[in-house]
Amino acid sequence: MIGVVQALDGARGITDRGFTFIGARGPGEDLTLSFDQLRLDALRRASHLRAMGLAKGDRLALVIPEGEDFIPTFLAALWLGVVPVPLYPPVSLGKLDAFMDALVGILNVAQPKALVTSERVGKVLWSAVGKVTTLDRVIFTSELRADVPLIDPPSHPADDDLAFLQFTSGSTSAPKGVMVTHGNLKANSKAILHDGLQWRPGDVTVSWLPLYHDMGLIGMVLCPIVVHMPAVYIPTISFIKNATLWMETMHKHRGTLTFAPNFAYALVTRRARLEQIARWDLSSMRLFGCGAEPIHPDTIRAFLAAFAPAGLRPTALLPSYGMAEATLAMSFIRLGEQFKTDRIDQERYHADRKAAPSANGVATMEVVCCGRAFPGHELSIQDEDGRLLPDRSVGEICFRGPSVTAGYWNNPEATEAAGLGRPGGWLRTGDLGYLVEGEVYVSGRLKDILIVNGRNYYPQRIEWAVEELPGVRRGSTVVFSRPGKASEEVVVAVETRDRNPDKLRAAIVAKISEDLQLAVADVALVPPGSIPKTSSGKLQRRKTRELYLRGTLGREGARPAGAMGNRLLAAKHLAYSLVGRARHEARGLMRKLTGA
């Protein structure tokens, strides 16, 4: 299996296929770059970066919203041996404060020498830049597009060379920089493309996923480059505003492959109108991959039923399992198989940590099968002491093989705790689940466990039950615990616009009591957008709990409403940016004067 850089270097002369960026030239006007053009663009940007003093091993932060700029800049860094650090751009003025705090934290861990961004985003980034002492310069994407004498294509990297830093989403802890090597990329690309997807000429992938996230970057950008597969990119913000654009684009471009988290399938199922479904032809779609968060079986069933009239086959849905520390993918179900679930005894699961098949009349949990480990890789279930557990015993999912990454950047304690950095060692995923005849069932997060009256409960199941109620905003329910007099107490935080809060609170308490025989101490109803989420859309339970305990959940960051509030916030950050830019330039001048 060749690597990404070798595949890019081998794209010379491939002009009949490439990457298409929806709306990149304006509304309704797309931009297509052939693989030959993409190679040339990456080489041009690599030439600029080298002329700017960047060398192998230097970190390069990327805060670039536009895919047509992000992708060739990322590839240019890989080509040079510079280590790109993809970071998410600000998505709304209302959350600029939180974005800046997160950005400064990550930059001070990554310690980049330079940061690349667009002129539009750069206007508000200087306040962060001024707080990062390692940054020598800020580079605008327009500078990298200009003509420049081209360097010779650099040599191909070694397998153990660091490719890039993938910062984790921070759903259960502070973000950490996963060190992904070129060897990791080779191993995982092979697993995804050949063992999992059984890639074939004629495949076309369609994606709206954020390019700074592992599924969007590795699965939807780097894997297509390795085999020169055509790809179509929808801006993430366009999908958020109009989820049906995803299906429209697959229909128009005769897409065959796509991936997305569970919430996206629920969203597009709700948003698609019957007349749209009747017009679309999805018969070319070989598979819809689903991963990155717990998979709700009802979401998948509803999606398959809704889009069957558009030619969607029931075998096209492919549950998967993976994480950044494993580069990306760890397991897929077999192609051509219908997705399946396991119905287990809920009482035994919570009390004994056993996934026993449920009997008639017994309260059940339904867990989606995420398939088998790829060839050359292994999955196991282990207890707290690292002992292997037998089938249907619930424990921590562990993984090993050549896709397991080298560890966390400048964080040896977290590296050791996760089992990273040891050849042949087991990666401890932090996920709970069990195996049945080699197939893995993912049931929750280890750190999210609620311990109430000596019993373990897993919040995802409770959240899914709550989201069945009318008035509850789907994908925005968080369950956590608070200290109580005799035991931990259960709290439910829900985003809603319901005008009868007392009735909704009573319905939530009754639903959890009926389904799980669990008492709820408090229900916090908050406006849409109040529940904190990661850059990839995952719920942040720990942060939600912290805000609740501080009494600021739903009120933190309250600002003047409407356009005036956004203008005031933008003006504040522009003012901070002027100060940050002056500070950065003064620091650069001091370096020149002192020769540092």
Coordinates of C-alpha atoms in Angstrom, one line a residue:
M1 CA 0.0 0.0 0.0
I2 CA 1.5 3.4 -1.0
G3 CA 1.4 6.4 1.3
V4 CA -0.4 9.7 0.8
V5 CA 2.7 11.6 -0.3
Q6 CA 3.7 8.9 -2.8
A7 CA 0.1 8.9 -4.2
L8 CA 0.1 12.6 -4.5
D9 CA 3.4 12.5 -6.3
G10 CA 2.0 9.9 -8.6
A11 CA -1.0 12.1 -9.6
R12 CA 0.9 13.8 -12.3
G13 CA -1.2 13.6 -15.6
I14 CA -4.4 12.5 -13.9
T15 CA -6.8 15.0 -15.4
D16 CA -10.0 13.0 -15.8
R17 CA -11.0 13.0 -12.1
G18 CA -10.3 14.9 -8.9
F19 CA -11.9 16.9 -6.1
T20 CA -15.1 19.0 -6.5
F21 CA -15.9 21.8 -4.0
I22 CA -19.6 22.7 -4.0
G23 CA -20.3 26.4 -4.2
A24 CA -16.6 27.3 -4.0
R25 CA -16.9 29.9 -6.8
G26 CA -20.2 31.3 -5.5
P27 CA -23.8 30.0 -5.1
G28 CA -24.4 27.3 -7.6
E29 CA -20.9 27.5 -8.9
D30 CA -18.6 24.6 -8.1
L31 CA -14.8 24.3 -8.4
T32 CA -13.2 21.1 -9.6
L33 CA -9.5 20.4 -9.3
S34 CA -8.1 17.4 -11.1
F35 CA -5.6 15.3 -9.2
D36 CA -2.9 16.7 -11.5
Q37 CA -4.0 20.3 -10.5
L38 CA -4.2 19.3 -6.9
R39 CA -0.6 18.0 -7.0
L40 CA 0.6 21.2 -8.7
D41 CA -1.2 23.3 -6.2
A42 CA 0.2 21.4 -3.2
L43 CA 3.7 21.7 -4.7
R44 CA 3.3 25.4 -5.2
R45 CA 2.2 25.9 -1.6
A46 CA 5.1 23.7 -0.4
S47 CA 7.5 25.9 -2.3
H48 CA 6.0 29.0 -0.5
L49 CA 6.3 27.3 2.9
R50 CA 9.9 26.3 2.4
A51 CA 10.7 29.9 1.2
M52 CA 9.1 31.1 4.4
G53 CA 11.5 29.1 6.5
L54 CA 9.4 26.1 7.5
A55 CA 11.4 22.8 7.7
K56 CA 10.8 19.2 8.5
G57 CA 9.4 18.7 12.0
D58 CA 8.0 22.3 12.4
R59 CA 4.4 22.4 13.3
L60 CA 2.0 24.4 11.1
A61 CA -1.4 25.3 12.5
L62 CA -4.3 25.4 9.9
V63 CA -7.4 27.3 10.6
I64 CA -8.9 27.3 7.1
P65 CA -12.7 27.0 6.6
E66 CA -12.5 26.6 2.8
G67 CA -11.8 23.0 1.6
E68 CA -10.2 24.2 -1.7
D69 CA -7.5 26.0 0.4
F70 CA -7.3 23.6 3.4
I71 CA -6.6 20.4 1.4
P72 CA -3.7 21.6 -0.8
T73 CA -2.1 23.4 2.2
F74 CA -2.4 20.3 4.4
L75 CA -0.8 18.2 1.5
A76 CA 1.9 20.8 1.0
A77 CA 2.9 20.4 4.7
L78 CA 2.9 16.6 4.4
W79 CA 5.1 16.8 1.3
L80 CA 7.7 19.0 3.1
G81 CA 7.7 16.9 6.3
V82 CA 6.2 19.9 8.1
V83 CA 3.7 18.7 10.7
P84 CA 0.2 20.2 10.0
V85 CA -2.1 20.8 13.0
P86 CA -5.7 21.0 11.6
L87 CA -7.9 23.1 13.8
Y88 CA -11.6 24.0 13.6
P89 CA -12.5 27.6 12.5
P90 CA -15.0 29.8 14.3
V91 CA -18.5 28.8 13.2
S92 CA -20.6 31.5 14.9
L93 CA -20.0 35.0 16.4
G94 CA -22.0 33.9 19.4
K95 CA -19.3 31.4 20.5
L96 CA -16.1 33.4 19.8
D97 CA -15.1 33.5 23.4
A98 CA -15.2 29.7 23.8
F99 CA -13.5 29.3 20.4
M100 CA -10.6 31.6 21.3
D101 CA -10.0 29.9 24.7
A102 CA -9.9 26.4 23.0
L103 CA -7.7 27.7 20.2
V104 CA -5.1 29.2 22.5
G105 CA -5.0 26.0 24.6
I106 CA -4.4 23.8 21.6
L107 CA -1.8 26.2 20.1
N108 CA 0.2 26.3 23.3
V109 CA 0.3 22.5 23.3
A110 CA 1.2 22.1 19.7
Q111 CA 3.7 25.0 19.7
P112 CA 3.5 25.7 16.0
K113 CA 6.0 27.9 14.2
A114 CA 3.4 29.4 11.9
L115 CA -0.4 29.5 11.4
V116 CA -2.2 29.5 8.1
T117 CA -5.7 31.1 7.8
S118 CA -7.9 33.1 5.5
E119 CA -8.0 36.8 5.5
R120 CA -11.6 36.7 6.7
V121 CA -10.9 34.5 9.7
G122 CA -7.6 36.0 10.4
K123 CA -9.2 39.3 11.4
V124 CA -10.3 37.8 14.7
L125 CA -7.4 35.4 15.3
W126 CA -4.7 37.8 16.2
S127 CA -5.9 38.0 19.8
A128 CA -5.1 34.3 20.1
V129 CA -1.8 34.6 18.1
G130 CA -0.5 37.2 20.6
K131 CA -0.8 34.6 23.4
V132 CA 1.3 31.9 21.6
T133 CA 5.0 32.6 22.0
T134 CA 6.2 30.0 19.5
L135 CA 4.4 31.5 16.5
D136 CA 6.8 33.3 14.2
R137 CA 4.2 34.3 11.6
V138 CA 0.7 34.2 10.4
I139 CA 0.3 33.2 6.7
F140 CA -2.8 34.0 4.7
T141 CA -4.0 31.5 2.1
S142 CA -3.9 34.1 -0.6
E143 CA -0.1 34.2 -0.2
L144 CA 0.2 30.5 -0.9
R145 CA -1.8 30.8 -4.2
A146 CA 0.7 33.2 -5.9
D147 CA 3.1 31.9 -8.5
V148 CA 6.5 31.0 -7.2
P149 CA 9.5 29.0 -8.5
L150 CA 8.7 25.4 -7.7
I151 CA 10.9 23.2 -5.7
D152 CA 11.6 19.7 -6.7
P153 CA 9.1 17.3 -5.1
P154 CA 10.5 16.3 -1.7
S155 CA 11.5 12.7 -1.0
H156 CA 8.8 10.3 0.4
P157 CA 8.6 10.2 4.2
A158 CA 9.6 7.1 6.2
D159 CA 6.8 5.1 7.9
D160 CA 7.8 6.3 11.4
D161 CA 7.9 10.0 10.4
L162 CA 5.3 12.1 12.1
A163 CA 2.6 13.0 9.5
F164 CA 0.3 15.3 11.5
L165 CA -1.2 16.1 14.9
Q166 CA -4.9 15.2 15.2
F167 CA -6.3 16.9 18.3
T168 CA -9.1 14.9 20.0
S169 CA -12.5 16.3 20.3
G170 CA -12.5 16.8 24.0
S171 CA -15.8 15.1 24.7
T172 CA -14.6 13.5 27.9
S173 CA -11.3 15.4 28.6
A174 CA -9.1 18.3 27.5
P175 CA -8.1 18.0 23.9
K176 CA -4.9 16.0 23.3
G177 CA -2.7 16.0 20.1
V178 CA -2.6 12.5 18.7
M179 CA 0.6 11.8 16.8
V180 CA -0.3 10.1 13.5
T181 CA 2.6 8.7 11.5
H182 CA 2.9 8.0 7.8
G183 CA 3.0 4.3 8.6
N184 CA -0.3 4.7 10.6
L185 CA -1.9 6.3 7.6
K186 CA -0.7 3.5 5.3
A187 CA -2.1 0.8 7.5
N188 CA -5.4 2.5 8.2
S189 CA -5.9 3.5 4.5
K190 CA -5.4 -0.1 3.5
A191 CA -7.8 -1.3 6.1
I192 CA -10.5 1.2 5.1
L193 CA -10.1 1.1 1.3
H194 CA -9.3 -2.6 0.6
D195 CA -10.4 -4.6 3.7
G196 CA -13.4 -2.5 4.6
L197 CA -14.9 -0.7 1.6
Q198 CA -13.4 -3.0 -1.1
W199 CA -12.8 0.1 -3.2
R200 CA -13.4 -0.2 -6.9
P201 CA -12.8 2.0 -9.9
G202 CA -15.8 4.2 -10.5
D203 CA -16.4 4.9 -6.8
V204 CA -17.2 8.5 -5.9
T205 CA -17.3 9.8 -2.3
V206 CA -19.4 12.6 -1.1
S207 CA -18.8 14.4 2.2
W208 CA -19.9 17.3 4.3
L209 CA -17.7 16.3 7.2
P210 CA -15.4 18.9 8.8
L211 CA -11.9 18.6 7.2
Y212 CA -10.1 19.1 10.6
H213 CA -11.8 16.0 12.0
D214 CA -10.3 12.5 11.6
M215 CA -13.3 11.0 9.8
G216 CA -13.5 13.9 7.3
L217 CA -9.8 14.3 6.8
I218 CA -8.5 10.7 6.7
G219 CA -11.6 9.0 5.5
M220 CA -12.9 11.5 3.0
V221 CA -9.7 13.3 1.8
L222 CA -6.5 11.2 2.3
C223 CA -8.1 7.8 1.5
P224 CA -9.4 9.1 -1.9
I225 CA -6.0 10.6 -2.7
V226 CA -4.3 7.2 -2.1
V227 CA -6.4 5.6 -4.8
H228 CA -7.1 8.7 -6.9
M229 CA -10.9 8.4 -6.2
P230 CA -13.1 11.3 -7.2
A231 CA -14.6 13.2 -4.2
V232 CA -17.2 15.9 -3.8
Y233 CA -17.1 18.2 -0.8
I234 CA -20.1 20.1 0.7
P235 CA -19.1 23.0 3.1
T236 CA -20.0 21.8 6.6
I237 CA -22.0 25.0 7.3
S238 CA -24.1 24.4 4.2
F239 CA -25.0 20.9 5.5
I240 CA -26.0 22.3 8.8
K241 CA -28.2 24.9 7.2
N242 CA -29.7 22.4 4.7
A243 CA -29.1 18.8 5.5
T244 CA -30.8 17.6 2.3
L245 CA -28.0 19.0 0.3
W246 CA -26.1 15.9 1.2
M247 CA -28.6 13.6 -0.6
E248 CA -29.1 16.1 -3.4
T249 CA -25.3 16.0 -4.1
M250 CA -25.1 12.2 -4.0
H251 CA -28.0 12.2 -6.5
K252 CA -26.4 14.7 -8.8
H253 CA -22.9 13.3 -8.8
R254 CA -23.8 9.6 -8.7
G255 CA -22.0 9.2 -5.4
T256 CA -21.2 5.7 -4.2
L257 CA -19.6 6.2 -0.7
T258 CA -20.2 8.5 2.2
F259 CA -19.7 8.5 6.0
A260 CA -21.3 10.5 8.8
P261 CA -22.2 10.3 12.5
N262 CA -25.5 9.0 13.8
F263 CA -27.0 12.5 14.3
A264 CA -26.6 13.3 10.6
Y265 CA -28.8 10.4 9.6
A266 CA -31.5 11.5 12.1
L267 CA -31.2 15.1 10.9
V268 CA -31.5 14.3 7.2
T269 CA -34.4 11.9 7.8
R270 CA -36.3 14.7 9.5
R271 CA -35.6 17.3 7.0
A272 CA -36.1 15.5 3.7
R273 CA -39.5 16.1 2.1
L274 CA -41.5 13.4 0.3
E275 CA -41.3 15.2 -3.0
Q276 CA -37.5 15.4 -2.7
I277 CA -37.2 11.7 -1.9
A278 CA -39.4 10.9 -4.9
R279 CA -37.0 12.9 -7.2
W280 CA -33.7 11.5 -5.9
D281 CA -32.0 8.4 -7.2
L282 CA -29.7 6.9 -4.6
S283 CA -29.4 3.5 -6.2
S284 CA -25.7 4.2 -7.0
M285 CA -24.8 4.4 -3.3
R286 CA -22.9 1.3 -2.3
L287 CA -22.7 2.3 1.4
F288 CA -23.5 4.9 4.0
G289 CA -21.0 4.6 6.8
C290 CA -22.1 5.4 10.3
G291 CA -19.6 6.0 13.2
A292 CA -17.9 8.6 15.4
E293 CA -20.6 8.3 18.1
P294 CA -23.0 5.7 19.6
I295 CA -25.3 4.4 16.9
H296 CA -29.0 4.5 17.7
P297 CA -30.8 1.6 16.0
D298 CA -34.0 3.5 15.6
T299 CA -32.2 6.2 13.7
I300 CA -30.8 3.7 11.2
R301 CA -34.1 2.0 10.7
A302 CA -35.9 5.3 10.2
F303 CA -33.3 6.4 7.6
L304 CA -33.4 3.2 5.7
A305 CA -37.2 3.3 5.6
A306 CA -37.4 7.0 4.6
F307 CA -35.0 6.7 1.7
A308 CA -36.0 3.3 0.3
P309 CA -38.3 5.0 -2.3
A310 CA -35.1 6.7 -3.6
G311 CA -33.5 3.3 -4.3
L312 CA -31.5 3.0 -1.1
R313 CA -30.7 -0.7 -0.4
P314 CA -31.1 -2.0 3.1
T315 CA -27.5 -3.4 2.9
A316 CA -26.1 0.0 2.2
L317 CA -25.9 1.1 5.8
L318 CA -22.5 0.2 7.3
P319 CA -22.0 0.7 11.1
S320 CA -18.4 1.2 12.0
Y321 CA -16.2 1.9 15.0
G322 CA -13.0 4.0 15.3
M323 CA -11.2 6.8 17.0
A324 CA -8.3 9.2 16.5
E325 CA -5.9 7.1 18.6
A326 CA -6.4 4.3 16.1
T327 CA -5.7 6.7 13.2
L328 CA -9.4 6.4 12.3
A329 CA -11.2 3.1 11.7
M330 CA -11.1 0.0 13.8
S331 CA -13.9 -2.2 12.6
F332 CA -16.6 -2.3 9.9
I333 CA -19.5 -4.8 9.4
R334 CA -19.0 -6.9 6.3
L335 CA -20.1 -5.4 3.0
G336 CA -23.5 -6.7 1.8
E337 CA -24.7 -7.5 5.3
Q338 CA -27.7 -5.8 6.8
F339 CA -27.0 -3.9 10.0
K340 CA -27.9 -6.0 13.0
T341 CA -28.5 -5.4 16.7
D342 CA -28.3 -7.4 19.9
R343 CA -31.1 -7.3 22.4
I344 CA -29.8 -7.8 25.9
D345 CA -31.1 -8.0 29.4
Q346 CA -31.0 -4.5 30.8
E347 CA -31.0 -5.5 34.4
R348 CA -28.0 -7.9 34.0
Y349 CA -26.2 -5.3 31.9
H350 CA -26.4 -2.6 34.6
A351 CA -26.0 -4.9 37.7
D352 CA -23.6 -7.6 36.5
R353 CA -21.9 -6.1 33.4
K354 CA -23.1 -9.0 31.4
A355 CA -24.6 -8.7 27.9
A356 CA -27.0 -11.6 28.3
P357 CA -29.6 -12.1 25.6
S358 CA -33.0 -10.9 26.8
A359 CA -35.9 -13.3 27.4
N360 CA -39.5 -12.6 26.8
G361 CA -40.9 -10.0 29.1
V362 CA -37.5 -8.8 30.3
A363 CA -36.6 -5.1 29.8
T364 CA -34.1 -4.9 27.0
M365 CA -31.3 -2.8 25.7
E366 CA -30.6 -2.8 21.9
V367 CA -27.0 -2.4 20.9
V368 CA -25.7 -2.1 17.3
C369 CA -23.1 -4.5 15.9
C370 CA -20.0 -2.5 14.6
G371 CA -18.4 -5.5 13.0
R372 CA -14.9 -7.1 13.2
A373 CA -11.4 -5.8 13.5
F374 CA -9.5 -5.4 10.2
P375 CA -6.9 -8.0 9.1
G376 CA -3.7 -7.5 11.0
H377 CA -5.5 -5.8 13.9
E378 CA -7.2 -7.1 17.0
L379 CA -10.1 -6.1 19.3
S380 CA -10.5 -7.3 22.9
I381 CA -12.5 -6.6 26.0
Q382 CA -10.5 -6.0 29.2
D383 CA -11.2 -5.3 32.8
E384 CA -9.6 -2.5 34.9
D385 CA -6.5 -4.7 35.5
G386 CA -6.0 -5.5 31.8
R387 CA -7.4 -9.1 32.0
L388 CA -9.1 -10.3 28.8
L389 CA -12.8 -11.0 29.3
P390 CA -14.9 -13.6 27.6
D391 CA -17.7 -13.1 25.1
R392 CA -20.7 -11.1 26.4
S393 CA -18.7 -9.7 29.4
V394 CA -18.9 -5.9 29.4
G395 CA -15.6 -4.0 29.8
E396 CA -13.2 -1.6 28.1
I397 CA -12.7 -2.1 24.4
C398 CA -9.0 -2.4 23.5
F399 CA -7.4 -2.4 20.2
R400 CA -3.9 -3.2 18.7
G401 CA -2.3 -3.3 15.3
P402 CA -0.3 -1.0 12.9
S403 CA -3.0 1.6 12.9
V404 CA -2.5 2.4 16.6
T405 CA -0.8 5.8 16.8
A406 CA 2.4 6.8 18.5
G407 CA 0.9 8.7 21.4
Y408 CA 0.0 12.2 22.5
W409 CA 2.2 15.2 21.6
N410 CA 4.2 16.3 24.7
N411 CA 1.9 14.3 27.0
P412 CA 3.7 11.1 28.2
E413 CA 1.3 10.6 31.1
A414 CA -1.8 10.4 28.9
T415 CA 0.2 8.3 26.3
E416 CA 1.0 5.8 29.0
A417 CA -2.5 5.7 30.4
A418 CA -4.0 5.0 27.0
G419 CA -1.5 2.2 26.3
L420 CA 0.0 4.1 23.4
G421 CA 3.7 4.2 22.3
R422 CA 4.4 0.5 23.1
P423 CA 4.9 -1.8 20.1
G424 CA 2.3 -4.4 20.1
G425 CA 0.5 -2.9 23.1
W426 CA -3.2 -2.6 23.6
L427 CA -4.8 0.8 23.1
R428 CA -7.3 1.4 25.9
T429 CA -10.1 3.2 24.1
G430 CA -12.1 4.4 27.1
D431 CA -15.2 2.9 25.4
L432 CA -17.4 0.2 26.9
G433 CA -18.7 -2.7 25.0
Y434 CA -18.5 -6.5 24.5
L435 CA -17.6 -9.1 21.9
V436 CA -19.8 -11.8 20.4
E437 CA -17.9 -14.3 18.2
G438 CA -15.4 -11.6 17.2
E439 CA -17.9 -8.8 16.5
V440 CA -17.8 -5.7 18.7
Y441 CA -20.8 -4.0 20.3
V442 CA -20.1 -0.5 21.6
S443 CA -22.4 0.5 24.5
G444 CA -21.0 3.6 26.1
R445 CA -18.1 5.7 27.4
L446 CA -16.2 4.4 30.5
K447 CA -15.8 7.9 31.9
D448 CA -19.5 8.8 31.5
I449 CA -20.7 6.0 33.8
L450 CA -23.3 7.1 36.4
I451 CA -23.0 5.2 39.7
V452 CA -26.3 5.4 41.6
N453 CA -27.0 3.4 44.7
G454 CA -24.1 1.1 43.8
R455 CA -25.2 0.4 40.2
N456 CA -23.7 1.5 36.9
Y457 CA -25.8 3.3 34.3
Y458 CA -24.7 4.5 30.9
P459 CA -26.0 8.0 29.9
Q460 CA -26.4 7.4 26.2
R461 CA -29.3 4.9 26.7
I462 CA -31.1 7.4 29.1
E463 CA -30.5 10.2 26.6
W464 CA -32.0 8.3 23.7
A465 CA -35.1 7.5 25.8
V466 CA -35.6 11.1 26.7
E467 CA -35.2 12.2 23.0
E468 CA -38.3 10.1 22.1
L469 CA -40.5 12.7 23.9
P470 CA -42.1 15.5 21.9
G471 CA -40.6 18.9 22.7
V472 CA -37.0 17.6 23.2
R473 CA -34.4 18.7 20.7
R474 CA -32.7 15.6 19.3
G475 CA -29.0 15.3 19.8
S476 CA -29.0 17.8 22.6
T477 CA -29.8 15.9 25.8
V478 CA -27.1 15.2 28.4
V479 CA -27.4 13.0 31.5
F480 CA -25.0 13.2 34.3
S481 CA -24.8 12.9 38.1
R482 CA -24.5 15.4 41.0
P483 CA -23.5 14.7 44.6
G484 CA -26.4 13.6 46.8
K485 CA -26.8 12.8 50.5
A486 CA -26.8 9.0 50.2
S487 CA -25.7 8.5 46.6
E488 CA -25.1 10.3 43.3
E489 CA -28.2 11.8 41.9
V490 CA -29.3 11.8 38.2
V491 CA -29.7 15.1 36.4
V492 CA -31.0 15.6 32.8
A493 CA -30.2 18.6 30.8
V494 CA -32.4 19.2 27.7
E495 CA -32.5 21.8 25.0
T496 CA -36.0 22.7 24.1
R497 CA -38.4 25.4 22.9
D498 CA -41.4 23.8 24.6
R499 CA -43.8 26.4 26.1
N500 CA -45.0 24.1 28.9
P501 CA -41.8 23.3 30.9
D502 CA -43.5 21.8 33.9
K503 CA -45.3 19.2 31.7
L504 CA -42.1 18.4 29.9
R505 CA -40.1 17.9 33.1
A506 CA -42.8 15.6 34.4
A507 CA -42.8 13.6 31.2
I508 CA -39.0 13.2 31.3
V509 CA -39.0 12.0 34.9
A510 CA -41.8 9.5 34.1
K511 CA -40.1 8.2 31.0
I512 CA -36.8 7.4 32.8
S513 CA -38.6 5.9 35.7
E514 CA -40.7 3.7 33.5
D515 CA -37.9 2.6 31.1
L516 CA -35.0 2.3 33.5
Q517 CA -36.5 2.3 37.0
L518 CA -34.3 5.2 37.8
A519 CA -35.2 8.3 39.8
V520 CA -34.3 11.8 38.4
A521 CA -33.3 14.5 40.9
D522 CA -33.5 17.4 38.5
V523 CA -34.3 18.3 34.9
A524 CA -32.6 21.4 33.5
L525 CA -34.5 22.8 30.4
V526 CA -32.3 25.2 28.5
P527 CA -32.6 27.1 25.1
P528 CA -31.2 25.6 21.9
G529 CA -27.4 26.0 21.6
S530 CA -26.8 25.9 25.4
I531 CA -25.5 22.4 25.7
P532 CA -21.7 22.4 25.0
K533 CA -20.4 20.3 22.2
T534 CA -17.1 19.5 20.7
S535 CA -15.9 20.8 17.3
S536 CA -17.2 17.6 15.7
G537 CA -20.6 17.9 17.4
K538 CA -20.2 15.4 20.2
L539 CA -21.9 16.2 23.5
Q540 CA -19.5 17.4 26.3
R541 CA -21.0 15.8 29.4
R542 CA -18.2 16.8 31.7
K543 CA -18.4 20.5 30.7
T544 CA -22.3 20.4 30.8
R545 CA -22.0 19.0 34.4
E546 CA -19.5 21.7 35.4
L547 CA -21.8 24.5 34.0
Y548 CA -24.8 23.0 35.8
L549 CA -23.0 22.8 39.2
R550 CA -21.8 26.4 38.8
G551 CA -25.4 27.5 38.0
T552 CA -24.5 28.9 34.6
L553 CA -25.9 26.2 32.2
G554 CA -28.1 28.0 29.7
R555 CA -26.9 31.4 30.9
E556 CA -23.1 31.3 30.3
G557 CA -22.0 33.7 27.6
A558 CA -25.4 35.4 27.5
R559 CA -25.1 38.5 25.3
P560 CA -27.3 41.1 23.7
A561 CA -29.7 39.3 21.4
G562 CA -29.7 39.5 17.6
A563 CA -27.5 41.1 15.1
M564 CA -26.5 43.9 17.5
G565 CA -25.1 41.4 20.0
N566 CA -23.1 39.7 17.3
R567 CA -21.7 43.0 16.1
L568 CA -20.6 43.9 19.6
L569 CA -18.9 40.6 20.1
A570 CA -17.1 40.8 16.8
A571 CA -16.0 44.3 17.6
K572 CA -14.6 43.2 20.9
H573 CA -12.6 40.4 19.3
L574 CA -11.4 42.7 16.5
A575 CA -10.1 45.1 19.2
Y576 CA -8.4 42.2 21.0
S577 CA -6.9 41.2 17.6
L578 CA -5.4 44.6 17.1
V579 CA -3.7 44.3 20.5
G580 CA -2.6 40.7 19.8
R581 CA -1.2 41.7 16.4
A582 CA 0.8 44.5 17.9
R583 CA 2.1 42.2 20.6
H584 CA 3.1 39.6 18.1
E585 CA 4.9 42.1 15.9
A586 CA 6.7 43.6 18.9
R587 CA 7.8 40.1 19.9
G588 CA 9.1 39.4 16.3
L589 CA 11.0 42.7 16.3
M590 CA 12.6 41.8 19.7
R591 CA 13.7 38.5 18.2
K592 CA 15.4 40.2 15.3
L593 CA 17.2 42.7 17.6
T594 CA 18.4 40.0 20.0
G595 CA 19.1 37.4 17.3
A596 CA 17.0 34.9 19.1

